[in-house]
Short mmCIF file of C-alpha atoms in Angstrom, two decimals:
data_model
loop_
_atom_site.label_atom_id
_atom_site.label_comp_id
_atom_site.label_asym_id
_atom_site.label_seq_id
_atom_site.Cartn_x
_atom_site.Cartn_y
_atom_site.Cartn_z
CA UNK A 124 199.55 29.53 125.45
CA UNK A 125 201.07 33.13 126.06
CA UNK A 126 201.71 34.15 129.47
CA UNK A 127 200.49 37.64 130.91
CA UNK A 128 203.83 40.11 131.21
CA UNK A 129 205.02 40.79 134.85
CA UNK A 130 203.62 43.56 136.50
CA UNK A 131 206.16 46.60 137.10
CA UNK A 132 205.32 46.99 140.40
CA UNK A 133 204.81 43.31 142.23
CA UNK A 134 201.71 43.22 144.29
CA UNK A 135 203.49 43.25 147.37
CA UNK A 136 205.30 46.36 147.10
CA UNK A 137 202.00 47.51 145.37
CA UNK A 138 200.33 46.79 149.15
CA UNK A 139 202.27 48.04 150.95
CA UNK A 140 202.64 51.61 149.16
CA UNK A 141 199.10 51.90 149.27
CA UNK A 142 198.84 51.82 152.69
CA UNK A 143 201.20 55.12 153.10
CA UNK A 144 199.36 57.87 153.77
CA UNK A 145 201.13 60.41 151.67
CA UNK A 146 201.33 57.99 148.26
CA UNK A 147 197.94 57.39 148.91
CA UNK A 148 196.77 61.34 149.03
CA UNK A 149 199.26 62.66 146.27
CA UNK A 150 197.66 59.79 143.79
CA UNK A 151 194.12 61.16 145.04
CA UNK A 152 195.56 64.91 144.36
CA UNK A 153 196.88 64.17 141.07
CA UNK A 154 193.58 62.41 139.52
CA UNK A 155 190.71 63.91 141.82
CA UNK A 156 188.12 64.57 139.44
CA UNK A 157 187.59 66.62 136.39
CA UNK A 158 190.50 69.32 137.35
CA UNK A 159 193.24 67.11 137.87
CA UNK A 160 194.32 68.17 134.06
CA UNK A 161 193.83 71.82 135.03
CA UNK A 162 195.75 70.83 138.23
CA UNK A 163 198.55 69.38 136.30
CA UNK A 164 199.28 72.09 134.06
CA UNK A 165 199.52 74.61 136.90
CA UNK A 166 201.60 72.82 138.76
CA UNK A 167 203.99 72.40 135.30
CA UNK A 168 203.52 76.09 134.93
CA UNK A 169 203.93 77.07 137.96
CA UNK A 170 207.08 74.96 138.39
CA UNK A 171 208.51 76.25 135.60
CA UNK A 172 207.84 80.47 136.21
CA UNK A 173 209.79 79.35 139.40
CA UNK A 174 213.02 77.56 137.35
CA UNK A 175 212.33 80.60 134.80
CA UNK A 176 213.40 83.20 137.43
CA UNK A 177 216.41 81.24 139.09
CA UNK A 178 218.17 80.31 135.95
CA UNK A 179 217.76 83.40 134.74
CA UNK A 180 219.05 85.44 138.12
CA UNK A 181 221.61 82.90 138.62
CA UNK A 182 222.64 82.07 135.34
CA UNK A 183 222.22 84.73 132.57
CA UNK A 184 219.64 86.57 131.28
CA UNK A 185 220.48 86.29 127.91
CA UNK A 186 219.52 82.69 127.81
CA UNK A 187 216.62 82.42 130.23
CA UNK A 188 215.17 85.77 129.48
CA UNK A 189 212.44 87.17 131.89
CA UNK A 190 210.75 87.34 128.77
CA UNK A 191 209.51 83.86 128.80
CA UNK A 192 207.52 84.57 131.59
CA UNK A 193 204.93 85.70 128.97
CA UNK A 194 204.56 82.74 127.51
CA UNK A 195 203.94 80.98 130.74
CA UNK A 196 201.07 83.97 131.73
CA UNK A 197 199.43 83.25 128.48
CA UNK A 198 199.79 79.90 128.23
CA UNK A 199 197.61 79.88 132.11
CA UNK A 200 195.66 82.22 130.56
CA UNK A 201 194.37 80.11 127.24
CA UNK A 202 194.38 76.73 129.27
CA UNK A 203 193.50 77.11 133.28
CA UNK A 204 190.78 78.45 135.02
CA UNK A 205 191.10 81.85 136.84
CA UNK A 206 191.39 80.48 140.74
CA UNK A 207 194.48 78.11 139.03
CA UNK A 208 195.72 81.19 137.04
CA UNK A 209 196.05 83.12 139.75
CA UNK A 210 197.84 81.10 141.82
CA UNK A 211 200.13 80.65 138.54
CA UNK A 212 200.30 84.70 138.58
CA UNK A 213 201.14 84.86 142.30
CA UNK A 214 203.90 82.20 141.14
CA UNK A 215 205.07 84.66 137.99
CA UNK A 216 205.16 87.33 140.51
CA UNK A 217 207.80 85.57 143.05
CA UNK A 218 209.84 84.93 140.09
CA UNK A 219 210.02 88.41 139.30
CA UNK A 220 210.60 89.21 142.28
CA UNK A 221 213.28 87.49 142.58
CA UNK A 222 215.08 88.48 139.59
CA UNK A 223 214.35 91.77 140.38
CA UNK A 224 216.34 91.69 144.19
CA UNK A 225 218.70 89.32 142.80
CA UNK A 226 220.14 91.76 139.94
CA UNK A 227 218.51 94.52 140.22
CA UNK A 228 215.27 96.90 138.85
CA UNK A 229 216.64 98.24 136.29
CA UNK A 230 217.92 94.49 134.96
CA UNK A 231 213.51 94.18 134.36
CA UNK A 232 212.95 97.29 132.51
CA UNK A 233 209.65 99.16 132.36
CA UNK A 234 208.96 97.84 128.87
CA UNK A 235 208.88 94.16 129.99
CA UNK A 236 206.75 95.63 133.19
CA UNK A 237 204.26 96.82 131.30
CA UNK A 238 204.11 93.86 128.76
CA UNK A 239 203.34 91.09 131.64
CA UNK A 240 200.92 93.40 133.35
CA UNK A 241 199.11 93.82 130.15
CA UNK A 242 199.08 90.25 129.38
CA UNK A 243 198.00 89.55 132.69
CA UNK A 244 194.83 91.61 132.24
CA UNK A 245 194.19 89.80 129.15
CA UNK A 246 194.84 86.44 130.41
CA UNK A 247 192.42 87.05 133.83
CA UNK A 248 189.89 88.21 130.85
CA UNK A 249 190.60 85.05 128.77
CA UNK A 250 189.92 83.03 131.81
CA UNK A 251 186.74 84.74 133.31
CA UNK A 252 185.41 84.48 130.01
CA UNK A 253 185.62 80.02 129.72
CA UNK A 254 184.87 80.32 133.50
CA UNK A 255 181.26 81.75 132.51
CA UNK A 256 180.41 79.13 130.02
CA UNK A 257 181.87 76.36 132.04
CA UNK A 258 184.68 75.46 129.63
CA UNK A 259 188.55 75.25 130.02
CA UNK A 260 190.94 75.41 127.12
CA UNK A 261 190.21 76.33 123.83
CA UNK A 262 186.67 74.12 123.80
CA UNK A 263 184.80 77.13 123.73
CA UNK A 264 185.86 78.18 120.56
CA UNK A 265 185.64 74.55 119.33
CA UNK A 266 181.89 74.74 120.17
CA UNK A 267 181.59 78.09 117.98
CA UNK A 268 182.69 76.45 115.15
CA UNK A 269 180.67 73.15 115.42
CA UNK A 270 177.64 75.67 115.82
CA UNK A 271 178.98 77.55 112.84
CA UNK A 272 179.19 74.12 110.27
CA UNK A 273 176.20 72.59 111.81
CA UNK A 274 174.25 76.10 110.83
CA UNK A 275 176.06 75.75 107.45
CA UNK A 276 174.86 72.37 106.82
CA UNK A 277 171.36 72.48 107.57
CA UNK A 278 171.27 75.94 105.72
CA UNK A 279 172.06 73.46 102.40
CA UNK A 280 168.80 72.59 100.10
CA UNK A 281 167.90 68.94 100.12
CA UNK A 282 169.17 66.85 96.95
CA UNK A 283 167.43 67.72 93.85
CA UNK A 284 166.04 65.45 90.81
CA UNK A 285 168.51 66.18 87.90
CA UNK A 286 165.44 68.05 86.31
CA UNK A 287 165.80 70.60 89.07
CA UNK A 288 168.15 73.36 89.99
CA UNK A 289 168.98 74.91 93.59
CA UNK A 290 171.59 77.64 94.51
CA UNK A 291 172.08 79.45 98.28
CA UNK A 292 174.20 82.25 98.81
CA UNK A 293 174.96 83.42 102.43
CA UNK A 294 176.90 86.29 102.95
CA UNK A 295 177.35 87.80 106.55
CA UNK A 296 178.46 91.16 107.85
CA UNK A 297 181.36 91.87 108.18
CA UNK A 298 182.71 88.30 107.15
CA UNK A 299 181.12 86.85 109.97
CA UNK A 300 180.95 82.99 110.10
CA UNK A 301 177.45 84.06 112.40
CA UNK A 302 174.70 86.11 110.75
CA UNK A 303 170.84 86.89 111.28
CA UNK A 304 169.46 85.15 108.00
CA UNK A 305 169.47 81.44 107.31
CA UNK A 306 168.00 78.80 105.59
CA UNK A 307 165.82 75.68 106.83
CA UNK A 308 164.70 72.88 104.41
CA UNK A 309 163.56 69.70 103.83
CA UNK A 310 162.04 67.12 101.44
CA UNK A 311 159.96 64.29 101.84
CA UNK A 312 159.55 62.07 98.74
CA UNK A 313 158.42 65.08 95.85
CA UNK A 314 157.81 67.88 98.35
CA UNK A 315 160.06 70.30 99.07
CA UNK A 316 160.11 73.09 101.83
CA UNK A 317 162.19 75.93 102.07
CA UNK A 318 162.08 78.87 104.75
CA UNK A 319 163.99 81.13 104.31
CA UNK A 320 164.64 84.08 107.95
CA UNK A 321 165.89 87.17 108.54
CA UNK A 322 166.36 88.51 112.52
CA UNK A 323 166.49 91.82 113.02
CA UNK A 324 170.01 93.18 113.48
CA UNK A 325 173.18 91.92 111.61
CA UNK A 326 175.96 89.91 112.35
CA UNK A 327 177.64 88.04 115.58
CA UNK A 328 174.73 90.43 117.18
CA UNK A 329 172.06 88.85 115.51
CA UNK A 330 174.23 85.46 115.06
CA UNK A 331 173.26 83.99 118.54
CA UNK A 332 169.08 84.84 117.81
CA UNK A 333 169.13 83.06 114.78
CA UNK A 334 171.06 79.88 115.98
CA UNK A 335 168.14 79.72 118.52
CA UNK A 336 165.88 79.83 116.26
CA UNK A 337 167.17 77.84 113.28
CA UNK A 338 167.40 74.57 115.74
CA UNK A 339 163.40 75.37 116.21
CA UNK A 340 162.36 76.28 112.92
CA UNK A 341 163.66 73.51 111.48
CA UNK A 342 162.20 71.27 113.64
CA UNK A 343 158.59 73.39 113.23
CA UNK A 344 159.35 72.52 109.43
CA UNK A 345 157.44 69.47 108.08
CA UNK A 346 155.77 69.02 111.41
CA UNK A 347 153.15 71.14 111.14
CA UNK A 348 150.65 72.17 108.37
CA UNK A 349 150.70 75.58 108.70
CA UNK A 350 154.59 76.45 109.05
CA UNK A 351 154.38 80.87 109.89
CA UNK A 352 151.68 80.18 112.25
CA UNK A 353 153.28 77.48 113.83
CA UNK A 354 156.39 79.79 113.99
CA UNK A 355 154.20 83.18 114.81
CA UNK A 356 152.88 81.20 118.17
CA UNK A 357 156.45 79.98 119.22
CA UNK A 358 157.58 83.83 118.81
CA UNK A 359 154.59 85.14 120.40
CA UNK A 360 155.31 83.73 123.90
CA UNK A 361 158.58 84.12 124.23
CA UNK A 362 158.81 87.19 126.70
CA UNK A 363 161.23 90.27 126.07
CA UNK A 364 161.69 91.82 123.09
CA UNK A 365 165.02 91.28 121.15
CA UNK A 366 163.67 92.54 117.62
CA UNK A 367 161.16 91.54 114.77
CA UNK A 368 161.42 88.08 112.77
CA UNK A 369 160.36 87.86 108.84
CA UNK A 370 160.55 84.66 106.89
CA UNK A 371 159.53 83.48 103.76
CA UNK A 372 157.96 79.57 103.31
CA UNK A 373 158.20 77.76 99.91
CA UNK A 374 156.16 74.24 99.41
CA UNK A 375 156.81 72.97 96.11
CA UNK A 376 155.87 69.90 94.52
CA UNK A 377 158.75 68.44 92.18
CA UNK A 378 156.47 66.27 90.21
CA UNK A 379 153.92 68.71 88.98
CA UNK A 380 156.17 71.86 89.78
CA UNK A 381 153.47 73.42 91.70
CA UNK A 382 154.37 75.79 94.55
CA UNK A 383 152.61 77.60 97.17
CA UNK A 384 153.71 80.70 98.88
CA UNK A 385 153.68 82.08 102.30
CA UNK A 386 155.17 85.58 103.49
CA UNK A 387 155.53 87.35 107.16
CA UNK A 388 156.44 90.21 106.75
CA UNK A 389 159.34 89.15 104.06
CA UNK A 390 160.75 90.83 100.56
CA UNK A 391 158.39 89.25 98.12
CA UNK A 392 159.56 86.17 96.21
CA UNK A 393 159.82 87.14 92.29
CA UNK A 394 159.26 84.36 89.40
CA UNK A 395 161.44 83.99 86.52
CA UNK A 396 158.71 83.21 83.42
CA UNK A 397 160.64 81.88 81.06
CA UNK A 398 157.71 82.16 78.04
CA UNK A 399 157.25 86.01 78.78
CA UNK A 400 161.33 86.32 79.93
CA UNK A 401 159.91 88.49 82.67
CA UNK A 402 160.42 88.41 86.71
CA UNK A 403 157.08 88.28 88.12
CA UNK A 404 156.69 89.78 92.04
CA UNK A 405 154.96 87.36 94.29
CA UNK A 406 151.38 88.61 96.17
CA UNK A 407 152.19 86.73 99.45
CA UNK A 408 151.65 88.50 102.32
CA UNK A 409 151.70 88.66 105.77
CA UNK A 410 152.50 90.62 109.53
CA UNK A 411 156.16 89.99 110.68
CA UNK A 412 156.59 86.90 112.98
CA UNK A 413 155.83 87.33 117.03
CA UNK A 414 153.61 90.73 116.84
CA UNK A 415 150.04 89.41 116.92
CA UNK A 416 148.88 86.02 118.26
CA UNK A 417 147.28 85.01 115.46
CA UNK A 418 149.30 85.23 112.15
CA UNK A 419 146.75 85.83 109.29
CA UNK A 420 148.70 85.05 105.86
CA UNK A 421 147.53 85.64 102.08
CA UNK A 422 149.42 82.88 99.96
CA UNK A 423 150.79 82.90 96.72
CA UNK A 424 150.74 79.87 94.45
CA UNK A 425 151.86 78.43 90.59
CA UNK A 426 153.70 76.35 88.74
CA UNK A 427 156.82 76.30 87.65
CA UNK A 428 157.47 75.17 84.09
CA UNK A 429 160.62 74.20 81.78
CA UNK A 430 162.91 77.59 82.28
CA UNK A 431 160.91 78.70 85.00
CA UNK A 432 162.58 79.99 88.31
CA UNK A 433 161.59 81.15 91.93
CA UNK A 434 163.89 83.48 94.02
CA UNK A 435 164.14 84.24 97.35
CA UNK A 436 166.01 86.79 99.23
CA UNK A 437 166.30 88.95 102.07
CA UNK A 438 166.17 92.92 102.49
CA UNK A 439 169.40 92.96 102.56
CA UNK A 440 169.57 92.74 98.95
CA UNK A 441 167.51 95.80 98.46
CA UNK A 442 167.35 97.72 101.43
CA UNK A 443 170.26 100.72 101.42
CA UNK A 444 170.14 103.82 103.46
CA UNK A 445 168.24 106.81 101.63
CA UNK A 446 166.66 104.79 98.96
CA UNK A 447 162.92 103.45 98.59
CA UNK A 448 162.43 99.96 98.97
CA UNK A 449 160.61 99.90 95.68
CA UNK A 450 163.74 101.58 93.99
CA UNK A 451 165.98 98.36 95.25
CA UNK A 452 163.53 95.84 94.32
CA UNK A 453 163.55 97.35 90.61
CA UNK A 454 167.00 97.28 90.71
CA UNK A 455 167.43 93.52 91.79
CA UNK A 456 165.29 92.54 88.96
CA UNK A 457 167.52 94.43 86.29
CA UNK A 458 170.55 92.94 87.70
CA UNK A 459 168.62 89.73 87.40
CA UNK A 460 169.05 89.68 84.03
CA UNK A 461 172.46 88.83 84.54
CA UNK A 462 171.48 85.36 85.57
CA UNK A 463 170.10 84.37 82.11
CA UNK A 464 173.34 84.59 79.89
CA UNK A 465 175.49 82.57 82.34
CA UNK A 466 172.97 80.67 84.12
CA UNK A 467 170.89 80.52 87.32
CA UNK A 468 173.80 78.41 88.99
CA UNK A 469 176.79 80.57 88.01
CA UNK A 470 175.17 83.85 88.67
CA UNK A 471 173.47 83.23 92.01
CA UNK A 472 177.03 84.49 93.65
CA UNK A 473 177.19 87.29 90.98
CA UNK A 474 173.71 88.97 92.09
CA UNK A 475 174.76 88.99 95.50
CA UNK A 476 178.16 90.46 95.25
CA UNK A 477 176.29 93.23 92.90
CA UNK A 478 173.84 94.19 95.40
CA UNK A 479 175.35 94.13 98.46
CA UNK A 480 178.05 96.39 97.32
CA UNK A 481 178.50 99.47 99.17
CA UNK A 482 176.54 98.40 102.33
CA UNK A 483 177.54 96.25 104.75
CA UNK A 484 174.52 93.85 105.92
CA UNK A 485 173.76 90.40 105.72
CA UNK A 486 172.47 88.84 102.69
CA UNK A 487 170.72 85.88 101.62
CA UNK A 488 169.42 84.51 98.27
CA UNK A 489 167.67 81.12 97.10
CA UNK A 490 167.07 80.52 93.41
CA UNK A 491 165.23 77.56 92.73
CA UNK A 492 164.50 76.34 89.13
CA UNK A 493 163.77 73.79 86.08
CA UNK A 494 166.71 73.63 83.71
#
């Protein structure tokens, strides 16, 4: 039977420290709560702006360059909270100081003045910035991109039967990871719902409206019977006004391929026949989301046979500055035709990239169809 090892402090000697005073109170300092990390670091910091400027006014300045004092402001500034960064500052400043007396003004140099002040100013920004969400270190931007993937992922269509295709294409403003149109879905057994949004604006602007708003439409989605209304209401008391809302709700039926369309205030959905080899527009219709209280839709419904395809998209497909509506719609249909001699899957991307050219807006698209 193994023995435990020794302690490395006996328990003695263990008593007997804890009953100093000053042990007992630099322990508590060092570990007191949530800021002891933030604590830590400033005194490292801190400690080390301080070494920074002696070694550097006593022993060369070629090797412990004043310079480094940079680091140390941004460093404070990525990782510690303002009322720690400025005691770190006030710390950067007695360094300089020092340096400054020791071997004179001129020894500094305006240029490396100017660069610590500016950095300064950026790091007090930095640090009033996590301050006002509540976060220290780099976790803020840690939450942005969780946000970001976990938009990505629910803005996915379900898994398809091999008998059925499904292709989205998101593409922000401006390259944004954040944009104002997205996606919600879900299946249950044979049905299938899609939603597809678009918030007014474009962009990170529109980016933080539409996170909202995905978390509640998807959970409105498959809850409820009648999904726009259910949305409409939701929209409808919430006070303020930060824009108009359109959206666009698919319910199809993978067994019998039978589909039924809703619209608020959305580009019409157009239907790929594949006997005629036309697109067909959509009648749906509807008032955009959150303007009356009682959203009044006209549904669209059909079936969708062998070849057949459904596509859904957002204005900013056809919408362009000085041209008709109408005139863009026309024109996504013609470039439509490109999806037939590649396929539906290949030239999803292919219609976007050829439409959005030459405006800068976000864009969404949803093809749905039976190989």
């Amino acid at each position: 039977m193994s023995s435990r090892p020794a302690p490395l402090i006996p328990p003695r000697v263990r008593a007997v420290l804890v009953r100093v005073p000053f042990l007992v109170s630099a322990v508590r300092f060092v570990r007191r709560g949530p800021l002891g990390r933030d604590r830590n670091l400033l005194i490292t910091l801190s400690v080390l702006a301080l070494v920074i400027g002696a070694l550097a006014a006593k022993v060369s300045t070629e090797w412990f360059s004043p310079s480094l004092l940079i680091l140390v402001t941004l460093v404070g500034g990525l990782q510690l909270r303002l009322a720690s960064l400025v005691k770190l500052l006030v710390a950067v400043g007695v360094a300089l100081a020092y340096i400054a007396i020791t071997l004179g003004v001129a020894r500094i140099g305006l240029g490396l003045t100017v660069t610590i002040g500016f950095t300064t100013v950026l790091a007090v920004l930095m640090a009033r910035t996590r301050g006002k969400l509540g976060v220290q270190g780099l976790r803020g931007d840690a939450m942005l991109l969780e946000l970001r993937d976990r938009l990505r992922s629910q803005g996915e269509l379900p898994p398809l039967p091999k008998d059925w295709g499904g292709k989205v294409v998101l593409k922000q403003a401006g390259g944004s990871s954040f944009g104002g149109d997205f996606l919600v879905s879900m299946r249950d057994g044979d049905s299938v719902e899609i939603a597809l949004v678009d918030v007014s604006g474009k962009g990170v602007d529109a980016g933080t409206r539409a996170l909202l708003l995905s978390g509640t439409f998807g959970g409105l989605l498959g809850s409820v019977e009648d999904f726009l209304p259910a949305c409409n209401a939701y929209l409808h008391r919430q006070r303020g006004d930060e824009g108009f809302v359109t959206a666009v709700h698919v319910r199809l039926d993978l067994a019998t391929g039978d589909y039924t369309i809703t619209s608020a205030g959305h580009p019409p959905v157009v239907k790929f026949d594949a006997g005629t080899g036309n697109w067909q527009v959509a009648t749906a219709k509807g008032v955009v989301l959150g303007v009356v209280p009682d959203l009044h839709c006209e549904p669209d419904s059909g079936t969708l046979r062998k070849g057949d395809a459904l596509l859904l998209y957002t204005d900013g497909l056809i919408e362009q500055p000085g041209r008709d509506i109408d005139a863009g719609l026309d024109r996504l249909l013609g470039e439509a035709e490109r999806l037939l001699p590649s396929g539906f899957r290949d030239g999803a991307r292919a219609l976007v990239n050829s439409m959005s050219s030459g405006h800068n807006d976000d864009c969404a698209l949803v093809l749905i169809w039976r190989p």
